[in-house]
Amino acid sequence: MKAFIIDRYGKKEVGRIADMPDPEVRDDDVLIRIHAASINPLDTKTRSGEFKLILPYRLPLILGNDMAGTVVRVGARVRNFKPGDEVYARPDDDRIGTFAEFIAVKESSLALKPANLGMVEAASVPLAALTAWQVLVETAKLKKGQKVLIHAGSGGVGTIAIQLAKHLGAFVATTTSTANIGWVKALGADVVIDYKQQDFATVLRGYDVVLNSLGTNELNKSLQVLKPGGHLISISGPPTPTFAVARGLAWPLQQVLRLLSFGIRKKAKKIGGEYTFVFMRADGAQLREITALVESGAIRPVVDKVFPFQDTHKALAYVDSGRAKGKVVVQML
Ligand SMILES: NC(=O)c1ccc[n+]([C@@H]2O[C@H](COP(=O)([O-])OP(=O)(O)OC[C@H]3O[C@@H](n4cnc5c(N)ncnc54)[C@H](OP(=O)(O)O)[C@@H]3O)[C@@H](O)[C@H]2O)c1
């Protein structure tokens, strides 16, 4: 099958479409013909080698962490899917490779795609929506009436997190740049801070939760927005020792992450609050809940650009620019 692979770690120039063996289908796997795959910053970070201590892949590696497609065949123990089903998934992180014609995904990581979405829109959902779910529902346990700041409301994660937080009944503030204010507000945000004009840390107060997806500066300033006892949750780091232990990382790496996150953990404690790093994971059951929210109209994906599969490197470069408005998708069929 055709697939977009890397043979070595590196920046922009690395990666090409090549012929690769068809995926091995284990007893609890579902083989899928991929129609569309979305790009995540994780793909360019994986390509550059930034994650190789946490995700030690063997090369050559097929990139890609999100997909929608049609079931071709199922393993002997699969009960809930059959050939012809239209499905979507964020595959397990040790079995990635959605920039390809086929992939085998564990049944437990898969869900039927929302009936009201085409393949391109569906492919844009799983990783970003599961991230938003695991931050807001699973970690923050966000309740009706609580206040949440979601950074980068115009990004892949931000566009879905705003809608999920509103669905949960929260009051939502977000940050974006001037050109994006209008459409980000239309996603449901109650307050939109133009980060080119205003400093969110001087405007917002008394928040229960912050979802940070930006750098160290925004991470530290986010503490000023929280009320005492508030919860700062970051998906862009720094990772914590709790994460390192849960992930089974080697002891020396645990100590490195302890040091890297020491400052922010200490500062959060000082306000009686908490700092958590979330590294999202595949989860078919959560994805089914997301399917229901998409079908009810509570969550609507935002797709910025669609590239043909042969232009995957261009799609990666566009996401790498950091200016995407919602999600970027490559189309195989
Ligand atoms: N830990 C995890 O499990 C996990 C999961 C998903 C994502 N992530 C990480 O989370 C980050 C965001 O992911 P994503 O998919 O949402 O990225 P993305 O879609 O590429 O984000 C692009 C958006 O970020 C906005 N942005 C850039 N700088 C900003 C700033 N200073 N303030 C406010 N908005 C800003 C841009 O808006 P403007 O053009 O208006 O600046 C753009 O719309 C990445 O670092 C990614 O690796 C982690």
Short mmCIF file of C-alpha atoms and ligand atoms in Angstrom, two decimals:
data_model
loop_
_atom_site.label_atom_id
_atom_site.label_comp_id
_atom_site.label_asym_id
_atom_site.label_seq_id
_atom_site.Cartn_x
_atom_site.Cartn_y
_atom_site.Cartn_z
CA MET A 1 0.00 0.00 0.00
CA LYS A 2 1.02 3.64 -0.41
CA ALA A 3 1.97 5.45 2.81
CA PHE A 4 3.69 8.65 3.93
CA ILE A 5 6.77 7.49 5.85
CA ILE A 6 9.88 8.78 7.57
CA ASP A 7 13.16 6.83 7.43
CA ARG A 8 14.90 9.14 9.91
CA TYR A 9 14.02 11.95 12.27
CA GLY A 10 14.32 15.49 10.95
CA LYS A 11 12.52 18.66 9.97
CA LYS A 12 10.55 19.70 6.89
CA GLU A 13 12.50 17.83 4.24
CA VAL A 14 11.94 14.44 5.92
CA GLY A 15 9.07 12.22 4.77
CA ARG A 16 7.92 10.73 1.48
CA ILE A 17 5.23 8.56 -0.03
CA ALA A 18 6.47 4.99 -0.41
CA ASP A 19 5.21 1.42 -0.87
CA MET A 20 4.78 -0.34 2.47
CA PRO A 21 3.47 -3.80 3.40
CA ASP A 22 -0.27 -3.98 4.17
CA PRO A 23 -0.98 -3.86 7.93
CA GLU A 24 -1.01 -7.04 9.99
CA VAL A 25 -4.55 -7.68 11.30
CA ARG A 26 -4.57 -9.18 14.81
CA ASP A 27 -7.58 -10.98 16.35
CA ASP A 28 -8.90 -7.83 18.03
CA ASP A 29 -8.11 -5.53 15.08
CA VAL A 30 -10.28 -3.95 12.42
CA LEU A 31 -8.73 -3.36 8.99
CA ILE A 32 -9.81 -0.02 7.55
CA ARG A 33 -9.55 1.52 4.10
CA ILE A 34 -8.64 5.11 4.98
CA HIS A 35 -10.60 7.84 3.20
CA ALA A 36 -9.15 10.84 5.04
CA ALA A 37 -6.64 11.57 7.81
CA SER A 38 -6.17 14.77 9.76
CA ILE A 39 -2.88 16.40 10.67
CA ASN A 40 -1.92 17.15 14.27
CA PRO A 41 1.10 19.03 15.62
CA LEU A 42 2.00 15.61 17.09
CA ASP A 43 2.83 14.47 13.54
CA THR A 44 5.47 17.14 12.94
CA LYS A 45 6.81 16.67 16.48
CA THR A 46 7.06 12.91 15.90
CA ARG A 47 8.84 13.54 12.59
CA SER A 48 11.38 15.84 14.26
CA GLY A 49 12.14 13.27 16.96
CA GLU A 50 10.81 15.47 19.78
CA PHE A 51 8.82 12.57 21.23
CA LYS A 52 11.27 9.73 20.73
CA LEU A 53 11.88 9.15 24.44
CA ILE A 54 8.14 8.92 25.17
CA LEU A 55 7.13 7.25 21.89
CA PRO A 56 10.08 5.07 20.83
CA TYR A 57 9.04 4.15 17.28
CA ARG A 58 10.95 1.88 14.96
CA LEU A 59 11.82 3.40 11.58
CA PRO A 60 10.67 3.48 8.86
CA LEU A 61 7.48 4.83 10.42
CA ILE A 62 4.14 5.67 8.78
CA LEU A 63 3.04 9.00 10.28
CA GLY A 64 -0.54 9.98 11.13
CA ASN A 65 -2.73 9.86 14.26
CA ASP A 66 -6.33 10.44 13.07
CA MET A 67 -8.49 8.84 10.41
CA ALA A 68 -11.93 8.07 8.98
CA GLY A 69 -12.62 5.22 6.61
CA THR A 70 -14.49 2.01 5.76
CA VAL A 71 -14.06 -1.38 7.43
CA VAL A 72 -12.58 -3.94 5.03
CA ARG A 73 -12.27 -6.96 7.33
CA VAL A 74 -12.26 -7.77 11.03
CA GLY A 75 -10.12 -10.01 13.26
CA ALA A 76 -11.49 -13.25 14.78
CA ARG A 77 -12.39 -11.69 18.15
CA VAL A 78 -14.00 -8.47 16.84
CA ARG A 79 -17.71 -8.25 17.75
CA ASN A 80 -18.87 -4.69 17.14
CA PHE A 81 -17.77 -3.89 13.59
CA LYS A 82 -18.31 -5.48 10.18
CA PRO A 83 -17.08 -4.89 6.63
CA GLY A 84 -18.65 -1.77 5.14
CA ASP A 85 -19.04 0.13 8.44
CA GLU A 86 -17.95 3.77 8.27
CA VAL A 87 -15.65 4.38 11.23
CA TYR A 88 -13.17 6.86 12.68
CA ALA A 89 -10.40 6.71 15.26
CA ARG A 90 -7.29 7.98 16.88
CA PRO A 91 -5.32 4.69 16.77
CA ASP A 92 -3.27 3.60 19.81
CA ASP A 93 -0.05 5.57 19.96
CA ASP A 94 2.11 2.47 19.49
CA ARG A 95 0.13 1.58 16.32
CA ILE A 96 -0.11 4.89 14.44
CA GLY A 97 0.11 5.31 10.66
CA THR A 98 -3.00 6.94 9.22
CA PHE A 99 -1.24 8.67 6.31
CA ALA A 100 -1.75 5.49 4.31
CA GLU A 101 -4.29 3.55 2.28
CA PHE A 102 -5.01 1.03 5.08
CA ILE A 103 -4.57 0.71 8.83
CA ALA A 104 -5.40 -1.96 11.42
CA VAL A 105 -6.94 -0.40 14.54
CA LYS A 106 -7.82 -2.14 17.80
CA GLU A 107 -11.59 -2.56 18.11
CA SER A 108 -11.46 -0.87 21.54
CA SER A 109 -10.09 2.35 19.97
CA LEU A 110 -12.63 2.58 17.15
CA ALA A 111 -16.12 4.11 16.84
CA LEU A 112 -18.73 4.46 14.12
CA LYS A 113 -18.27 7.82 12.44
CA PRO A 114 -20.98 10.43 13.08
CA ALA A 115 -23.72 9.85 10.50
CA ASN A 116 -24.04 13.59 9.79
CA LEU A 117 -20.36 14.03 8.79
CA GLY A 118 -18.54 13.18 5.60
CA MET A 119 -15.19 11.37 5.77
CA VAL A 120 -13.09 14.57 5.67
CA GLU A 121 -14.89 16.22 8.59
CA ALA A 122 -14.99 12.96 10.53
CA ALA A 123 -11.22 12.48 10.16
CA SER A 124 -10.69 15.88 11.77
CA VAL A 125 -12.40 14.92 15.02
CA PRO A 126 -10.89 12.02 17.03
CA LEU A 127 -7.54 13.23 18.44
CA ALA A 128 -8.64 16.82 19.11
CA ALA A 129 -12.01 15.80 20.57
CA LEU A 130 -10.55 13.03 22.74
CA THR A 131 -8.00 15.53 24.03
CA ALA A 132 -10.74 18.03 24.89
CA TRP A 133 -12.78 15.25 26.54
CA GLN A 134 -9.85 13.91 28.57
CA VAL A 135 -8.98 17.43 29.78
CA LEU A 136 -12.46 18.86 30.46
CA VAL A 137 -14.55 15.80 31.37
CA GLU A 138 -12.07 13.25 32.72
CA THR A 139 -9.44 15.47 34.39
CA ALA A 140 -11.19 18.77 35.22
CA LYS A 141 -14.63 17.18 35.77
CA LEU A 142 -16.00 20.48 34.51
CA LYS A 143 -19.41 21.36 35.97
CA LYS A 144 -22.27 23.60 34.90
CA GLY A 145 -21.57 27.21 35.85
CA GLN A 146 -17.80 26.79 36.24
CA LYS A 147 -15.44 29.15 34.42
CA VAL A 148 -12.84 27.77 32.02
CA LEU A 149 -10.14 29.47 29.96
CA ILE A 150 -9.29 27.58 26.78
CA HIS A 151 -6.15 28.91 25.13
CA ALA A 152 -5.83 29.00 21.32
CA GLY A 153 -9.56 28.79 20.62
CA SER A 154 -8.91 28.80 16.87
CA GLY A 155 -6.70 25.68 16.97
CA GLY A 156 -7.64 22.06 16.36
CA VAL A 157 -8.12 21.33 20.06
CA GLY A 158 -9.47 24.79 20.96
CA THR A 159 -12.35 24.77 18.45
CA ILE A 160 -13.72 21.53 19.90
CA ALA A 161 -12.87 22.29 23.54
CA ILE A 162 -14.91 25.53 23.42
CA GLN A 163 -17.96 23.67 22.12
CA LEU A 164 -17.57 20.81 24.61
CA ALA A 165 -17.18 23.21 27.55
CA LYS A 166 -20.30 25.12 26.47
CA HIS A 167 -22.19 21.83 26.13
CA LEU A 168 -21.16 21.03 29.74
CA GLY A 169 -22.66 24.36 30.82
CA ALA A 170 -19.43 26.21 31.59
CA PHE A 171 -18.63 29.90 31.10
CA VAL A 172 -15.88 29.94 28.47
CA ALA A 173 -13.08 32.40 27.78
CA THR A 174 -10.57 31.87 25.01
CA THR A 175 -7.57 33.51 23.33
CA THR A 176 -6.91 34.03 19.64
CA SER A 177 -5.59 36.70 17.26
CA THR A 178 -7.57 39.58 15.73
CA ALA A 179 -8.58 37.91 12.44
CA ASN A 180 -10.13 34.91 14.21
CA ILE A 181 -12.21 36.73 16.83
CA GLY A 182 -15.57 36.60 14.99
CA TRP A 183 -15.75 32.94 14.07
CA VAL A 184 -14.28 31.79 17.40
CA LYS A 185 -17.00 33.74 19.22
CA ALA A 186 -19.55 32.01 16.98
CA LEU A 187 -18.34 28.65 18.35
CA GLY A 188 -19.90 29.74 21.66
CA ALA A 189 -17.08 31.39 23.64
CA ASP A 190 -18.43 33.95 26.14
CA VAL A 191 -15.22 36.01 26.19
CA VAL A 192 -12.66 36.15 23.39
CA ILE A 193 -9.32 37.78 24.20
CA ASP A 194 -7.35 39.11 21.24
CA TYR A 195 -3.83 38.20 22.33
CA LYS A 196 -2.36 40.74 19.91
CA GLN A 197 -4.18 43.56 21.75
CA GLN A 198 -4.73 42.36 25.30
CA ASP A 199 -2.97 40.37 27.99
CA PHE A 200 -5.41 37.67 29.14
CA ALA A 201 -3.75 37.56 32.56
CA THR A 202 -4.75 41.15 33.33
CA VAL A 203 -8.35 40.73 32.10
CA LEU A 204 -9.54 37.34 33.39
CA ARG A 205 -10.00 36.44 37.08
CA GLY A 206 -11.58 33.73 39.21
CA TYR A 207 -11.41 30.83 36.74
CA ASP A 208 -11.87 27.22 37.89
CA VAL A 209 -9.92 25.61 35.05
CA VAL A 210 -7.39 26.59 32.37
CA LEU A 211 -6.64 24.38 29.35
CA ASN A 212 -3.16 25.41 28.23
CA SER A 213 -1.82 24.42 24.82
CA LEU A 214 0.75 27.21 24.47
CA GLY A 215 4.27 27.95 25.76
CA THR A 216 5.89 28.55 29.15
CA ASN A 217 4.95 32.23 29.24
CA GLU A 218 1.20 31.57 28.82
CA LEU A 219 1.42 28.58 31.16
CA ASN A 220 2.86 30.65 34.01
CA LYS A 221 0.53 33.60 33.43
CA SER A 222 -2.47 31.25 33.44
CA LEU A 223 -2.01 30.83 37.21
CA GLN A 224 -3.05 34.49 37.68
CA VAL A 225 -6.40 33.72 36.06
CA LEU A 226 -7.24 30.82 38.38
CA LYS A 227 -9.18 31.21 41.58
CA PRO A 228 -7.64 29.65 44.72
CA GLY A 229 -7.92 25.89 44.34
CA GLY A 230 -8.19 26.15 40.54
CA HIS A 231 -6.87 23.54 38.13
CA LEU A 232 -4.23 24.29 35.49
CA ILE A 233 -4.18 21.56 32.86
CA SER A 234 -1.58 21.63 30.11
CA ILE A 235 -1.38 19.55 26.96
CA SER A 236 1.80 21.25 25.72
CA GLY A 237 3.93 20.45 28.75
CA PRO A 238 5.82 20.27 30.91
CA PRO A 239 5.05 16.60 31.66
CA THR A 240 4.95 15.58 35.32
CA PRO A 241 6.40 12.66 37.32
CA THR A 242 2.83 11.31 37.67
CA PHE A 243 2.62 11.14 33.88
CA ALA A 244 6.09 9.52 33.71
CA VAL A 245 5.09 6.79 36.18
CA ALA A 246 1.71 6.18 34.51
CA ARG A 247 3.50 5.85 31.18
CA GLY A 248 6.12 3.47 32.64
CA LEU A 249 9.03 5.73 31.66
CA ALA A 250 12.54 4.86 32.91
CA TRP A 251 13.62 6.28 36.29
CA PRO A 252 16.15 8.79 34.89
CA LEU A 253 13.47 10.22 32.57
CA GLN A 254 11.05 10.41 35.52
CA GLN A 255 13.62 12.57 37.33
CA VAL A 256 14.07 14.84 34.30
CA LEU A 257 10.30 15.39 34.11
CA ARG A 258 10.19 15.98 37.89
CA LEU A 259 12.70 18.80 37.44
CA LEU A 260 11.06 20.22 34.30
CA SER A 261 7.66 20.53 35.99
CA PHE A 262 8.89 21.41 39.49
CA GLY A 263 8.39 25.19 39.10
CA ILE A 264 4.84 25.10 37.75
CA ARG A 265 3.73 22.41 40.22
CA LYS A 266 5.08 24.49 43.09
CA LYS A 267 3.43 27.70 41.88
CA ALA A 268 0.08 25.92 41.43
CA LYS A 269 0.33 24.54 44.97
CA LYS A 270 0.99 28.05 46.27
CA ILE A 271 -2.51 29.13 45.18
CA GLY A 272 -3.96 25.95 46.68
CA GLY A 273 -4.45 24.63 43.15
CA GLU A 274 -3.26 21.81 41.02
CA TYR A 275 -1.18 21.34 37.89
CA THR A 276 -1.84 18.35 35.59
CA PHE A 277 -0.22 17.36 32.31
CA VAL A 278 -2.53 15.42 30.00
CA PHE A 279 -1.19 13.21 27.21
CA MET A 280 -4.26 12.04 25.34
CA ARG A 281 -4.87 8.37 24.57
CA ALA A 282 -7.00 6.36 22.16
CA ASP A 283 -10.42 5.45 23.57
CA GLY A 284 -13.27 4.03 21.50
CA ALA A 285 -15.84 4.36 24.33
CA GLN A 286 -15.15 8.09 24.73
CA LEU A 287 -15.20 8.47 20.95
CA ARG A 288 -18.73 7.00 20.92
CA GLU A 289 -19.78 9.73 23.37
CA ILE A 290 -18.22 12.29 21.02
CA THR A 291 -20.09 10.74 18.06
CA ALA A 292 -23.34 11.35 19.93
CA LEU A 293 -22.41 14.99 20.61
CA VAL A 294 -21.55 15.55 16.95
CA GLU A 295 -24.80 13.91 15.81
CA SER A 296 -26.82 16.05 18.25
CA GLY A 297 -25.19 19.20 16.85
CA ALA A 298 -23.44 20.09 20.14
CA ILE A 299 -20.04 19.77 18.45
CA ARG A 300 -19.35 20.80 14.87
CA PRO A 301 -15.84 20.27 13.46
CA VAL A 302 -14.02 23.18 11.83
CA VAL A 303 -11.94 22.16 8.79
CA ASP A 304 -9.56 24.79 7.49
CA LYS A 305 -7.85 23.15 4.49
CA VAL A 306 -8.00 19.80 2.69
CA PHE A 307 -4.96 18.49 0.77
CA PRO A 308 -4.73 15.49 -1.59
CA PHE A 309 -2.73 12.58 -0.12
CA GLN A 310 0.23 13.24 -2.46
CA ASP A 311 0.57 16.70 -0.84
CA THR A 312 0.84 15.38 2.74
CA HIS A 313 4.16 17.22 3.19
CA LYS A 314 2.39 20.52 2.33
CA ALA A 315 -0.37 19.75 4.83
CA LEU A 316 2.27 19.08 7.50
CA ALA A 317 4.04 22.35 6.66
CA TYR A 318 0.78 24.29 6.96
CA VAL A 319 0.05 22.88 10.44
CA ASP A 320 3.68 23.48 11.39
CA SER A 321 3.16 27.19 10.59
CA GLY A 322 0.99 27.37 13.74
CA ARG A 323 -1.68 29.42 11.92
CA ALA A 324 -4.26 26.72 11.10
CA LYS A 325 -7.90 27.71 11.75
CA GLY A 326 -9.34 24.46 13.07
CA LYS A 327 -8.16 21.27 11.40
CA VAL A 328 -6.19 20.30 8.31
CA VAL A 329 -7.05 17.06 6.49
CA VAL A 330 -5.44 14.91 3.80
CA GLN A 331 -7.74 12.94 1.54
CA MET A 332 -6.94 9.48 0.20
CA LEU A 333 -10.26 8.72 -1.54
N1 LIG B 1 -0.86 16.40 25.21
C1 LIG B 1 -1.75 16.03 24.31
O1 LIG B 1 -2.37 14.98 24.43
C2 LIG B 1 -2.03 16.93 23.13
C3 LIG B 1 -3.11 16.67 22.30
C4 LIG B 1 -3.37 17.55 21.26
C5 LIG B 1 -2.55 18.66 21.06
N2 LIG B 1 -1.50 18.84 21.89
C6 LIG B 1 -0.63 20.03 21.70
O2 LIG B 1 -1.43 21.18 21.91
C7 LIG B 1 -0.98 22.21 21.06
C8 LIG B 1 -2.16 22.71 20.24
O3 LIG B 1 -2.63 21.69 19.38
P1 LIG B 1 -3.65 22.06 18.21
O4 LIG B 1 -3.89 20.83 17.42
O5 LIG B 1 -4.81 22.79 18.76
O6 LIG B 1 -2.72 23.07 17.37
P2 LIG B 1 -3.02 23.94 16.08
O7 LIG B 1 -4.38 23.65 15.57
O8 LIG B 1 -1.88 23.82 15.17
O9 LIG B 1 -3.01 25.44 16.69
C9 LIG B 1 -2.97 26.51 15.82
C10 LIG B 1 -3.73 27.66 16.44
O10 LIG B 1 -3.02 28.14 17.59
C11 LIG B 1 -3.31 29.53 17.69
N3 LIG B 1 -2.27 30.21 18.45
C12 LIG B 1 -0.93 30.25 18.21
N4 LIG B 1 -0.31 31.03 19.13
C13 LIG B 1 -1.27 31.49 19.95
C14 LIG B 1 -1.26 32.35 21.10
N5 LIG B 1 -0.14 32.86 21.57
N6 LIG B 1 -2.43 32.61 21.73
C15 LIG B 1 -3.60 32.08 21.27
N7 LIG B 1 -3.68 31.29 20.18
C16 LIG B 1 -2.52 30.99 19.53
C17 LIG B 1 -3.33 30.00 16.26
O11 LIG B 1 -4.17 31.12 16.18
P3 LIG B 1 -3.58 32.52 15.59
O12 LIG B 1 -3.25 32.24 14.16
O13 LIG B 1 -4.73 33.44 15.83
O14 LIG B 1 -2.36 32.83 16.43
C18 LIG B 1 -3.89 28.81 15.48
O15 LIG B 1 -5.26 28.95 15.15
C19 LIG B 1 0.17 21.63 20.24
O16 LIG B 1 1.37 21.94 20.89
C20 LIG B 1 -0.07 20.14 20.32
O17 LIG B 1 1.11 19.39 20.16
C21 LIG B 1 -1.20 18.02 22.90
#
